[in-house]
Every structure is written in structure tokens, then in C-alpha cells.
Coordinates of C-alpha atoms in Angstrom, one line a residue:
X1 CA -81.1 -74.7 -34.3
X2 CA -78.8 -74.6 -31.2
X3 CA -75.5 -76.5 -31.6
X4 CA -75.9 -79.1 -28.6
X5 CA -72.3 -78.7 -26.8
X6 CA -71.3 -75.7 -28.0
X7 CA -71.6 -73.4 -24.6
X8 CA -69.7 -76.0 -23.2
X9 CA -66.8 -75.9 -25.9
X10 CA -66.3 -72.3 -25.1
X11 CA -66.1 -73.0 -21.1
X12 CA -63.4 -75.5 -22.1
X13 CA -61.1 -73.3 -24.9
X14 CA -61.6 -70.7 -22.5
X15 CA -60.3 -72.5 -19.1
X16 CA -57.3 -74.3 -21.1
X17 CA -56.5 -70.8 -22.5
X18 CA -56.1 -69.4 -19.0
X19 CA -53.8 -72.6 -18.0
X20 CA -51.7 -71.9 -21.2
X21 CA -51.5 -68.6 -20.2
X22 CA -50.5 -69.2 -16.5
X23 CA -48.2 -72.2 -17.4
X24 CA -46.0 -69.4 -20.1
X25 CA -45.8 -67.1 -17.1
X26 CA -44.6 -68.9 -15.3
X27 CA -41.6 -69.5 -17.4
X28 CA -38.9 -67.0 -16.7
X29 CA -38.1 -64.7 -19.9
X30 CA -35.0 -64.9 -21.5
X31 CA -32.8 -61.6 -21.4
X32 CA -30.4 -60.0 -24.2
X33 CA -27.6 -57.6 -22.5
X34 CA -27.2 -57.5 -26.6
X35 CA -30.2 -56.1 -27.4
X36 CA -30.1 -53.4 -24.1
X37 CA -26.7 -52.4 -25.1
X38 CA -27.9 -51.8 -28.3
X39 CA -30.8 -49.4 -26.9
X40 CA -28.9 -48.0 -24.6
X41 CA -26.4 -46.9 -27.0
X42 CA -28.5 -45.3 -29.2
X43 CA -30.4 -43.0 -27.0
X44 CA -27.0 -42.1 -25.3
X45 CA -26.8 -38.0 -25.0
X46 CA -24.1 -36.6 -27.1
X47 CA -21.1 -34.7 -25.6
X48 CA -21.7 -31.6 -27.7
X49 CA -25.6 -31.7 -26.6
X50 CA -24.4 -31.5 -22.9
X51 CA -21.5 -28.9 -23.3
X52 CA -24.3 -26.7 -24.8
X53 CA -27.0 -27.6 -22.2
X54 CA -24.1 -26.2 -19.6
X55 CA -23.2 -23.5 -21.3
X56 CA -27.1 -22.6 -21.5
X57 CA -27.0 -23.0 -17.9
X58 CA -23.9 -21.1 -16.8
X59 CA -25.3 -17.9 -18.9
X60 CA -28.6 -18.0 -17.1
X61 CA -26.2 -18.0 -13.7
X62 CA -25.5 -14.0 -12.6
X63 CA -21.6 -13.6 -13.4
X64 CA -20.0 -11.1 -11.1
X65 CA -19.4 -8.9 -14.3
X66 CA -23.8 -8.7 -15.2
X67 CA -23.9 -6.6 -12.1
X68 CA -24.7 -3.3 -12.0
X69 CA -21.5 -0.8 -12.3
X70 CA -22.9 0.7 -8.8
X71 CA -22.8 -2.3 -7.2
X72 CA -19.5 -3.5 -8.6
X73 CA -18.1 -0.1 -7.8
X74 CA -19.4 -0.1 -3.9
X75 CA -17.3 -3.3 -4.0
X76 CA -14.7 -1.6 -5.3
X77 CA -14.6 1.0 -3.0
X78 CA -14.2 -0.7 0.0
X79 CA -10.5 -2.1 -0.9
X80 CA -7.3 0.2 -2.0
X81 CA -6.4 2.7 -4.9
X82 CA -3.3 0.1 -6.1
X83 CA -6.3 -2.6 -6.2
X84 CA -9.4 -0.6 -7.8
X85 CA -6.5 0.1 -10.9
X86 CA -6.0 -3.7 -11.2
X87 CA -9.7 -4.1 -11.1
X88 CA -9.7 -1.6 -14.1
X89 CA -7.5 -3.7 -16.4
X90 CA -10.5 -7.1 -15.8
X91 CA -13.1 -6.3 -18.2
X92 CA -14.8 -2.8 -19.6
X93 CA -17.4 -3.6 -17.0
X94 CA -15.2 -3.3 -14.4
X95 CA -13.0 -0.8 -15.8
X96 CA -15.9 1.9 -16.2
X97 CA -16.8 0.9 -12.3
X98 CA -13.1 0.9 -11.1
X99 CA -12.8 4.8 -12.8
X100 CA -16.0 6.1 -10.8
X101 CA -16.0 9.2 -9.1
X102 CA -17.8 7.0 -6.0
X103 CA -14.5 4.9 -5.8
X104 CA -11.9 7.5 -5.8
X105 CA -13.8 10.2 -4.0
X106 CA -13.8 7.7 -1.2
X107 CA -9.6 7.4 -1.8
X108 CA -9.1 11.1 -1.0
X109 CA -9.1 11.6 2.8
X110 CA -12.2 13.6 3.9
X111 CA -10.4 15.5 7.1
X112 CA -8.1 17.6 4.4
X113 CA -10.5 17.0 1.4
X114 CA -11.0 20.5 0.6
X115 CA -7.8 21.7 1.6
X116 CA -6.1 18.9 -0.9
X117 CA -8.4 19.4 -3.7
X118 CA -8.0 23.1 -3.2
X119 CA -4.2 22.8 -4.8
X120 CA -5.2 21.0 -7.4
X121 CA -5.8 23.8 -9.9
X122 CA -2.5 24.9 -9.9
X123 CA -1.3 21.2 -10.7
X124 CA -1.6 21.5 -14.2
X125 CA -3.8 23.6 -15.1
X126 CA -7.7 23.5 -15.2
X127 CA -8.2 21.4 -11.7
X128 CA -11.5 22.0 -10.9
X129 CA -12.9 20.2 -14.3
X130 CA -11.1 16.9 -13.4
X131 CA -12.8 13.8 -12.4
X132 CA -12.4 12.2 -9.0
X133 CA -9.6 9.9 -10.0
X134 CA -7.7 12.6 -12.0
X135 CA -8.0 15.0 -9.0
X136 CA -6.7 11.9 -6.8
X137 CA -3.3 11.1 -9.0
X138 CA -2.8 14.7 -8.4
X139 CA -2.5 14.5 -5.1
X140 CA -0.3 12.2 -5.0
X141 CA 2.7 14.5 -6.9
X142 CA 4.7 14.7 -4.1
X143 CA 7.1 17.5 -5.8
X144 CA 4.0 20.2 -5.7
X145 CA 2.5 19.3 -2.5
X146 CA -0.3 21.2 -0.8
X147 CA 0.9 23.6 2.3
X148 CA -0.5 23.0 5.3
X149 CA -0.5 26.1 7.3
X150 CA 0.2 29.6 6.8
X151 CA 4.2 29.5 6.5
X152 CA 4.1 26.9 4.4
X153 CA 6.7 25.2 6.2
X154 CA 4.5 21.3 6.2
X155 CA 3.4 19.8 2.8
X156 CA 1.4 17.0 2.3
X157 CA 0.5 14.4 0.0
X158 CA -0.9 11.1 -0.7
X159 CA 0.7 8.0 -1.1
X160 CA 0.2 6.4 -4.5
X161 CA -0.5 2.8 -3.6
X162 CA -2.6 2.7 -0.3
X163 CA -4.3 6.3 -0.2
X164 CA -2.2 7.2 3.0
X165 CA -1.0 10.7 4.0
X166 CA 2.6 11.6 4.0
X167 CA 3.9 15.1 5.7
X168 CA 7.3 16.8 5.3
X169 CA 8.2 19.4 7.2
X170 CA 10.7 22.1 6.5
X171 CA 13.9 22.9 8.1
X172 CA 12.4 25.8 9.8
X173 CA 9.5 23.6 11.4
X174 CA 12.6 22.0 13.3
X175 CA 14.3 22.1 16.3
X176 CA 17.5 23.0 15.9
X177 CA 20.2 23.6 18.3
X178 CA 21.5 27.4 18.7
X179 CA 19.2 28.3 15.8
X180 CA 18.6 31.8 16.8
X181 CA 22.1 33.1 15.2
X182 CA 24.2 32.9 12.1
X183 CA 27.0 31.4 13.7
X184 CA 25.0 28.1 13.8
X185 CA 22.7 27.8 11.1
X186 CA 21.7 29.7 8.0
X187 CA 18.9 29.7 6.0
X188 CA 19.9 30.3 2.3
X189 CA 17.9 29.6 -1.0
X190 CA 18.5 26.2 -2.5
X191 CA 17.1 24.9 -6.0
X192 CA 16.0 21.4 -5.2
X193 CA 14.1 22.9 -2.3
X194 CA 9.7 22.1 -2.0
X195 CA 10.0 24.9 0.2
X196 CA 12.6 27.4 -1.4
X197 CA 15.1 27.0 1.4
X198 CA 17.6 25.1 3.4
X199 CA 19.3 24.9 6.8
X200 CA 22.8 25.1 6.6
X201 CA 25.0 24.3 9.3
X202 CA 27.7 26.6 9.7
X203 CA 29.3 25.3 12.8
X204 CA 28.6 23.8 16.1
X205 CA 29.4 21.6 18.3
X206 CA 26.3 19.6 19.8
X207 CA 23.7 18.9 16.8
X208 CA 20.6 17.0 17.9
X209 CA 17.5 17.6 15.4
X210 CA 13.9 17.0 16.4
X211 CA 11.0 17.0 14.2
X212 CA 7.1 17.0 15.4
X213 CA 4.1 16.0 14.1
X214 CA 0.3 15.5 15.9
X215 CA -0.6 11.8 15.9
X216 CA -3.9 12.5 14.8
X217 CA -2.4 13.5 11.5
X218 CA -1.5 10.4 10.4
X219 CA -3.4 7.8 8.4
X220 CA -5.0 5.6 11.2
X221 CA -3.0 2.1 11.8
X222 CA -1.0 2.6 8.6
X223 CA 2.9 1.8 9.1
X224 CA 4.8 4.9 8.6
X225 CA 8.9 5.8 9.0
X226 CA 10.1 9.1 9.5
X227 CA 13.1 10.4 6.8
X228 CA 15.8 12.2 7.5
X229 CA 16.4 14.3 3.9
X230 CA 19.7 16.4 3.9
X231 CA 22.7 16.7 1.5
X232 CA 26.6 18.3 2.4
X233 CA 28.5 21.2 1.4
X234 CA 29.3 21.3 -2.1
X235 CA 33.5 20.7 -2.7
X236 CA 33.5 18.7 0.6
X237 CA 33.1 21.7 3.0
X238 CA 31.7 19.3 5.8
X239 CA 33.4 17.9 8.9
X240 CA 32.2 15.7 12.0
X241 CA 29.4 14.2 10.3
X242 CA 31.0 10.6 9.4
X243 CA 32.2 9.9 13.4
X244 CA 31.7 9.1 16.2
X245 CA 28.2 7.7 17.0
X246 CA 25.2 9.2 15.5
X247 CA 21.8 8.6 16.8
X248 CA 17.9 8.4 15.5
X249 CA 15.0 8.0 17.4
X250 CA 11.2 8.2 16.8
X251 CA 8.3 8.3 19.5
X252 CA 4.9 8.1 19.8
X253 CA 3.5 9.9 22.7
X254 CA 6.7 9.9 24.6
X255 CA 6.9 6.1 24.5
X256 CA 9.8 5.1 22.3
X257 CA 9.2 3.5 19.3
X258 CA 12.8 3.0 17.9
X259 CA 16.2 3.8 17.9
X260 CA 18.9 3.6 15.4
X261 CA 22.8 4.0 15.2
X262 CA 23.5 6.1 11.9
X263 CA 25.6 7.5 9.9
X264 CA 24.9 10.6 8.0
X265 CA 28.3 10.5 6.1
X266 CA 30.3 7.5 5.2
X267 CA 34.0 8.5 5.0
X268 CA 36.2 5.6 6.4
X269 CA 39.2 8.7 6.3
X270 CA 37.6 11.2 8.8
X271 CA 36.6 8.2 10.6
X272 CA 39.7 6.6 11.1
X273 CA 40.8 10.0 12.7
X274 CA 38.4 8.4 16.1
X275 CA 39.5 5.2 15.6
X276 CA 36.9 3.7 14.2
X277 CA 35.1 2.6 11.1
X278 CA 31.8 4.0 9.2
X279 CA 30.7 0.9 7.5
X280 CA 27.9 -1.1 8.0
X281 CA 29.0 -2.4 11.1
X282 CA 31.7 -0.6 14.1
X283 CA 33.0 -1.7 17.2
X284 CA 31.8 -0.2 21.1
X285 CA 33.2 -1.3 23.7
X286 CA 33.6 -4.9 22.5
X287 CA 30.2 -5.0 20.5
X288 CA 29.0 -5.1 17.1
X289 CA 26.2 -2.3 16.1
X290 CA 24.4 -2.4 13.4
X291 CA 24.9 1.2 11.8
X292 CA 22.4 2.3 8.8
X293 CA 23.6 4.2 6.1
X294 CA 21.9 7.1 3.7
X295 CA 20.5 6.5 0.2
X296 CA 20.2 9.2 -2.8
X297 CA 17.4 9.9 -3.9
X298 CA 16.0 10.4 -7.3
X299 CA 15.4 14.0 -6.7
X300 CA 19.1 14.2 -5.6
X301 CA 18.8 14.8 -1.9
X302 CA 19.7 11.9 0.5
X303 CA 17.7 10.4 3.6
X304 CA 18.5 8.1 6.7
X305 CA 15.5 6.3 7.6
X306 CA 15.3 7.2 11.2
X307 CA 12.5 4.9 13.0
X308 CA 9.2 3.3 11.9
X309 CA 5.6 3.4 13.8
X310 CA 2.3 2.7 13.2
X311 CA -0.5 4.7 15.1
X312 CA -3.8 2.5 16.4
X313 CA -6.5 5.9 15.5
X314 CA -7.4 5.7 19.2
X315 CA -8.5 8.8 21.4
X316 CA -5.9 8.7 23.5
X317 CA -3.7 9.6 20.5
X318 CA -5.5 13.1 19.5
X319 CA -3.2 14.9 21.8
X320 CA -0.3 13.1 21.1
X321 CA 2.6 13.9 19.2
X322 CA 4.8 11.9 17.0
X323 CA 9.1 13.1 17.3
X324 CA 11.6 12.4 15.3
X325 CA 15.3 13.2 16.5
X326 CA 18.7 12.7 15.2
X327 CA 21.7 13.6 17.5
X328 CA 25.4 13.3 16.7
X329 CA 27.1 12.2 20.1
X330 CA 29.9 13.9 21.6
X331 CA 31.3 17.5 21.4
X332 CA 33.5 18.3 18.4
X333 CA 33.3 21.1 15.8
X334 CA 30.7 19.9 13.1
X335 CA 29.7 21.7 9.7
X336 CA 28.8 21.3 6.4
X337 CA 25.1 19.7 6.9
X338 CA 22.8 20.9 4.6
X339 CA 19.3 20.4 6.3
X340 CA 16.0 20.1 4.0
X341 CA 13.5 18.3 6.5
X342 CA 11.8 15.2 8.2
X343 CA 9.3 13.2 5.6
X344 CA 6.8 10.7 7.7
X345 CA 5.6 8.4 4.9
X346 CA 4.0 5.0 4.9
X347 CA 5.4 2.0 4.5
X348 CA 4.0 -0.9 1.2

């Protein structure tokens, strides 16, 4: 039997349900910073889980040491001998790509290539079996130097650090002044000699010395200065040589390039005999010059830097020559200068 009212009691619980419901809503809920702290806090990612998450990422990066050694040695290649040895000392990575034959073959100029490498087998024995950075160290022993040219009167060899060439000629690739008699010059034997002999001056009275050298030999736009290497008469047999002014020069296609006052000798006793001084510094006609002065060697020779340059590589240079000239000014008896040869190295 039908409940009489009852449809009408679930219209009504149903309609003051929906007010309840709107009325709560309409309430603004209280918040707890507490209780979101809390959360917040405990779903905080730990330091360690983060370091390890980066560290994930930075191996999936490419490092400059995951490439491959021929790409890493192209690089390589394209900078200096004295840097591809510090690239050797990074990693084994870089050490086996820094050692390449690609790198150093590119180090050894390819002009004189085959004339360079040709000397090598007498450097030491067992030359032709070395690799390409073993073959370029070689080159660079400047006491056996390759000849260039039949008399064997120019050697050349590289320069260590930047791969550059360096040339010495021999006394008799020089000009010298009245050289075509014994009263002037001598050639005699000498053991410290690269090319077995010297230039000794027996006695003149005008000495100027000029050395030559094609542009178009030298390293492109690589500094060089030209050396004066010479030594005296053993138990003082020299004379003239301390005073009065002494002159270097170097030029580059005519067009000078510098000029220095030297002196070949130091020896405030013969110079006094002028009236002058051969320290750093002398007086001329009221003014203060700047004179250089010699240093020995290791080898036991001495050199006077006579002049620096630096050639641009350009086409206009191919028939040009580089001079070097010293010249000791004024006529008096000189003697005693034992000549070995001009060096044109680079400067580093």
C-alpha cells in the first residue's frame, strides 16, 4: 500500500540537502600553512638524488675528450708544435692524438720536406723507421743540420717551439772584403765548426761583412733576427775590434729594416786608446748611443744580434733578398776576428 506523502518527503530532503550543500560552500575553507609545510617537506628532492641526476646528465653530454682521436688531432694540427706537446700531457686521449703522424707531418715544412727528412738517417741511426714526431725533433738538432746546396756552405733547421726555419750560412757564403788573398783572410780548420772551417782575419783595414739570404726562404710572417757568430784569436792576438764605432744593419729588399751600433769586443783598454768607452753606452758628438754587446754561447762561439725582420709571404718578396751587414767604421789595422757565419732565426 503506497505511503501517502512519501514522494513528497523525498522532494523535500532532497531540496534542503542541495541548500545545505550550497550554504557549506559558500563558507570559505580554512587553510593550514602547517599541514602544507609538512607536505611539502616530505616530498622535497634530496641533494644527493640531484647531484646524481646531473652527473647522469653531464655524461650523456659529448666531452671534448669522447671525440674521435682524428678529430681531436685535426684540431691539433691546426695550432703549434710547443702547443700539440702540452696537449699531450691532458689526458691519454689527447696524448695518443697530439703524437699522430697527421699532426707533426703537418709541423715539417713541405717546400724542403724531402730534402729535411733526407738527413735524418744519419741523425742517429735508423731514420727512415721513425715516426713523424721523432723525425720532426730531429730536425730540429741544430748541431747536425741538413746542407742546403752543393758546398754545403747554408744549413738549416727547425725551430723547436713554433716549427719555423732557421738558416746559417758559412763564412765562405759571405762577403768579405779583400777575400781573394791570404793577406786578408784565411780559411783554416776549426773544431767547433758545423761547417769544418773558419774565416780568420789576418789583417785589414776596412772590414764590412754582408750576408744574403732569398726572402722566400723564410717562414712566412714569422719574426726572425739575423746573428752574427764569431770568436777572437786565441792569447789575445786581436786588435781594432773593441773601437771606434761598429755598425749592423739588416734589409729586406733594399728597404732597411734596422740598424745597430755594436761592439764585437768589449775592452775599455784598447778603447780608451780613441778616447772613448765600449760599454753599454759611448759618447758622439754630444750624444748618447745605445751600443749592444755579444753573448757566449753554449756551444762556445759568441753572436751580436744584428737586426730583426719579419717577412709578410707576399709575391713581391720571391725575388727578394734579405742582407745582413756588419761594418767597423774608420780605417785602422784590424785582426784577430775569427768568422764562423750569419744565423737567421726566429724569434718566441
Amino acid at each position: 500500500m503506497p505511503v501517502v506523502g512519501a514522494g513528497r518527503t523525498r522532494a523535500t530532503t532532497t531540496a534542503t540537502n542541495s541548500r545545505r550543500t550550497s550554504s557549506v560552500s559558500s563558507y570559505p575553507v580554512p587553510v593550514r600553512p602547517d599541514l602544507i609545510r609538512s607536505y611539502s617537506t616530505s616530498y622535497r628532492i634530496h641533494p644527493s638524488a640531484m647531484a646524481a641526476a646531473a652527473e647522469g646528465a653531464r655524461r650523456r653530454e659529448t666531452q671534448l675528450g669522447d671525440l674521435p682521436a682524428d678529430c681531436l688531432a685535426q684540431a691539433i694540427a691546426l695550432t703549434s708544435p710547443r702547443d700539440a706537446s702540452r696537449c699531450a700531457a691532458v689526458s691519454p686521449t689527447f696524448r695518443a692524438a697530439a703524437d699522430s703522424d697527421h699532426v707533426w707531418q703537418r709541423f715539417i715544412p713541405s717546400d724542403d720536406a724531402q730534402l729535411l727528412l733526407a738527413a735524418l738517417p744519419a741523425k742517429g741511426g735508423g731514420g727512415g723507421g721513425r715516426n713523424k714526431k721523432d723525425a720532426y725533433l730531429g730536425l730540429c738538432d741544430a748541431a747536425s743540420a741538413a746542407a742546403v746546396g752543393g758546398d754545403g756552405g747554408c744549413r738549416v733547421w727547425l725551430d723547436r717551439a713554433t716549427g719555423a726555419k732557421c738558416y746559417a750560412l758559412s763564412a765562405r757564403r759571405l762577403s768579405l772584403p779583400w777575400d781573394d788573398g791570404e793577406f786578408s783572410w784565411r780559411f783554416t780548420p776549426h773544431p767547433l765548426s758545423r761547417f769544418g772551417e773558419v774565416a780568420e782575419l789576418v789583417e785589414c783595414t776596412c772590414l764590412d761583412i754582408y750576408g744574403r739570404l732569398p726572402a722566400a726562404a723564410l717562414t712566412p710572417a714569422a719574426p726572425y733576427a739575423a746573428y752574427l757568430v764569431y770568436d777572437t784569436a786565441a792569447g789575445g792576438r786581436h786588435r781594432g775590434l773593441s773601437f771606434p764605432d761598429q755598425e749592423t744593419a739588416v734589409s729586406l729588399g733594399g728597404r732597411p729594416a734596422a740598424h745597430h751600433a755594436v761592439c764585437l769586443r768589449p775592452d775599455d783598454a784598447e778603447a780608451r786608446k780613441f778616447g772613448g768607452a765600449s760599454g753599454p753606452r759611448r759618447g758622439g758628438g754630444g750624444q748618447q748611443v745605445l751600443v749592444r754587446q755579444p753573448r757566449r754561447r753554449e756551444d762556445g762561439w759568441w753572436e751580436m744580434e744584428m737586426g730583426r725582420l719579419r717577412t709578410a709571404g707576399g709575391r713581391e718578396e720571391e725575388q727578394e733578398e734579405v742582407v745582413a751587414s756588419f761594418e767597423a767604421l774608420g780605417w785602422y789595422p784590424k785582426s784577430g776576428l775569427v768568422l764562423h757565419g750569419i744565423e737567421f732565426r726566429p724569434l718566441h
